[in-house]
CSV table of C-alpha atoms in Angstrom, one decimal:
chain,number,residue,atom,x,y,z
A,1,UNK,CA,71.0,142.5,82.0
A,2,UNK,CA,74.3,143.5,83.5
A,3,UNK,CA,77.3,141.2,83.2
A,4,UNK,CA,79.6,140.8,86.1
A,5,UNK,CA,83.0,139.2,86.4
A,6,UNK,CA,84.0,137.0,89.3
A,7,UNK,CA,86.1,139.8,90.7
A,8,UNK,CA,83.2,142.3,90.8
A,9,UNK,CA,80.8,140.1,92.7
A,10,UNK,CA,81.5,139.8,96.5
A,11,UNK,CA,79.7,137.2,98.5
A,12,UNK,CA,79.3,137.9,102.2
A,13,UNK,CA,78.8,134.8,104.4
A,14,UNK,CA,78.5,135.4,108.1
A,15,UNK,CA,78.1,132.2,110.2
A,16,UNK,CA,79.1,133.0,113.8
A,17,UNK,CA,81.2,130.2,115.3
A,18,UNK,CA,82.4,129.6,118.8
A,19,UNK,CA,84.8,126.8,119.3
A,20,UNK,CA,85.4,124.0,116.8
A,21,UNK,CA,83.4,124.1,113.6
A,22,UNK,CA,80.7,121.4,113.1
A,23,UNK,CA,79.4,119.7,110.0
A,24,UNK,CA,76.4,122.1,109.9
A,25,UNK,CA,78.8,125.1,110.1
A,26,UNK,CA,80.8,123.8,107.2
A,27,UNK,CA,77.7,123.2,105.1
A,28,UNK,CA,76.4,126.7,105.8
A,29,UNK,CA,79.8,128.2,104.9
A,30,UNK,CA,79.8,126.3,101.7
A,31,UNK,CA,76.5,127.7,100.6
A,32,UNK,CA,74.1,125.2,102.0
A,33,UNK,CA,72.3,122.2,100.5
A,34,UNK,CA,70.1,121.9,97.4
A,35,UNK,CA,66.9,120.0,96.8
A,36,UNK,CA,69.0,117.2,95.2
A,37,UNK,CA,71.1,116.6,98.4
A,38,UNK,CA,70.6,113.2,100.1
A,39,UNK,CA,70.3,114.3,103.7
A,40,UNK,CA,70.4,110.7,104.9
A,41,UNK,CA,73.8,110.0,103.3
A,42,UNK,CA,76.5,112.5,104.1
A,43,UNK,CA,80.0,111.1,104.5
A,44,UNK,CA,82.9,112.5,106.6
A,45,UNK,CA,86.4,111.1,106.0
A,46,UNK,CA,89.0,111.7,108.7
A,47,UNK,CA,92.6,110.8,108.2
A,48,UNK,CA,94.0,108.3,110.6
A,49,UNK,CA,97.4,108.9,112.3
A,50,UNK,CA,100.4,107.3,110.7
A,51,UNK,CA,102.5,107.5,107.5
A,52,UNK,CA,100.1,105.7,105.3
A,53,UNK,CA,97.1,107.7,104.1
A,54,UNK,CA,94.2,105.8,105.6
A,55,UNK,CA,90.8,107.4,106.4
A,56,UNK,CA,88.0,106.6,108.7
A,57,UNK,CA,84.6,107.1,107.1
A,58,UNK,CA,81.5,108.2,109.1
A,59,UNK,CA,78.0,108.4,107.6
A,60,UNK,CA,75.8,111.1,108.9
A,61,UNK,CA,72.0,111.5,108.7
A,62,UNK,CA,71.2,115.2,109.0
A,63,UNK,CA,67.5,114.4,109.2
A,64,UNK,CA,68.2,113.0,112.7
A,65,UNK,CA,69.5,116.4,113.7
A,66,UNK,CA,66.4,118.1,112.4
A,67,UNK,CA,63.7,115.7,113.6
A,68,UNK,CA,65.3,114.1,116.7
A,69,UNK,CA,67.8,116.8,117.8
A,70,UNK,CA,70.5,114.1,117.7
A,71,UNK,CA,73.7,116.2,118.0
A,72,UNK,CA,75.8,113.1,117.5
A,73,UNK,CA,75.0,113.6,113.8
A,74,UNK,CA,76.7,117.1,113.9
A,75,UNK,CA,80.3,116.2,114.7
A,76,UNK,CA,83.1,118.7,115.2
A,77,UNK,CA,85.4,119.0,112.2
A,78,UNK,CA,89.2,119.0,112.2
A,79,UNK,CA,91.8,120.1,109.6
A,80,UNK,CA,91.9,117.7,106.7
A,81,UNK,CA,88.4,116.3,107.2
A,82,UNK,CA,86.6,115.6,103.9
A,83,UNK,CA,82.8,116.0,103.6
A,84,UNK,CA,80.9,114.4,100.7
A,85,UNK,CA,77.3,115.1,100.1
A,86,UNK,CA,75.5,112.4,98.0
A,87,UNK,CA,72.9,113.2,95.4
A,88,UNK,CA,69.4,112.1,96.2
A,89,UNK,CA,67.9,109.3,94.2
A,90,UNK,CA,65.6,110.6,91.5
């Protein structure tokens, strides 16, 4: 079996985007989800304006995008947004 260093392996990710990126775009660019991802509990933290570092949290259910076509569950992302994917309960 061949051994490769991190410098020798090149990963090509091509996700065409027009306009602002969405949650789904970001997940695709990050490599997707695993079978352990809780698709009903994805959190997006967005910093609120002001000097103090306060964040607004929004919970997303990706299954609503898949089964209901609910595009409200696929928000546009802005610089500084933080996405957290929870692990599914075993």
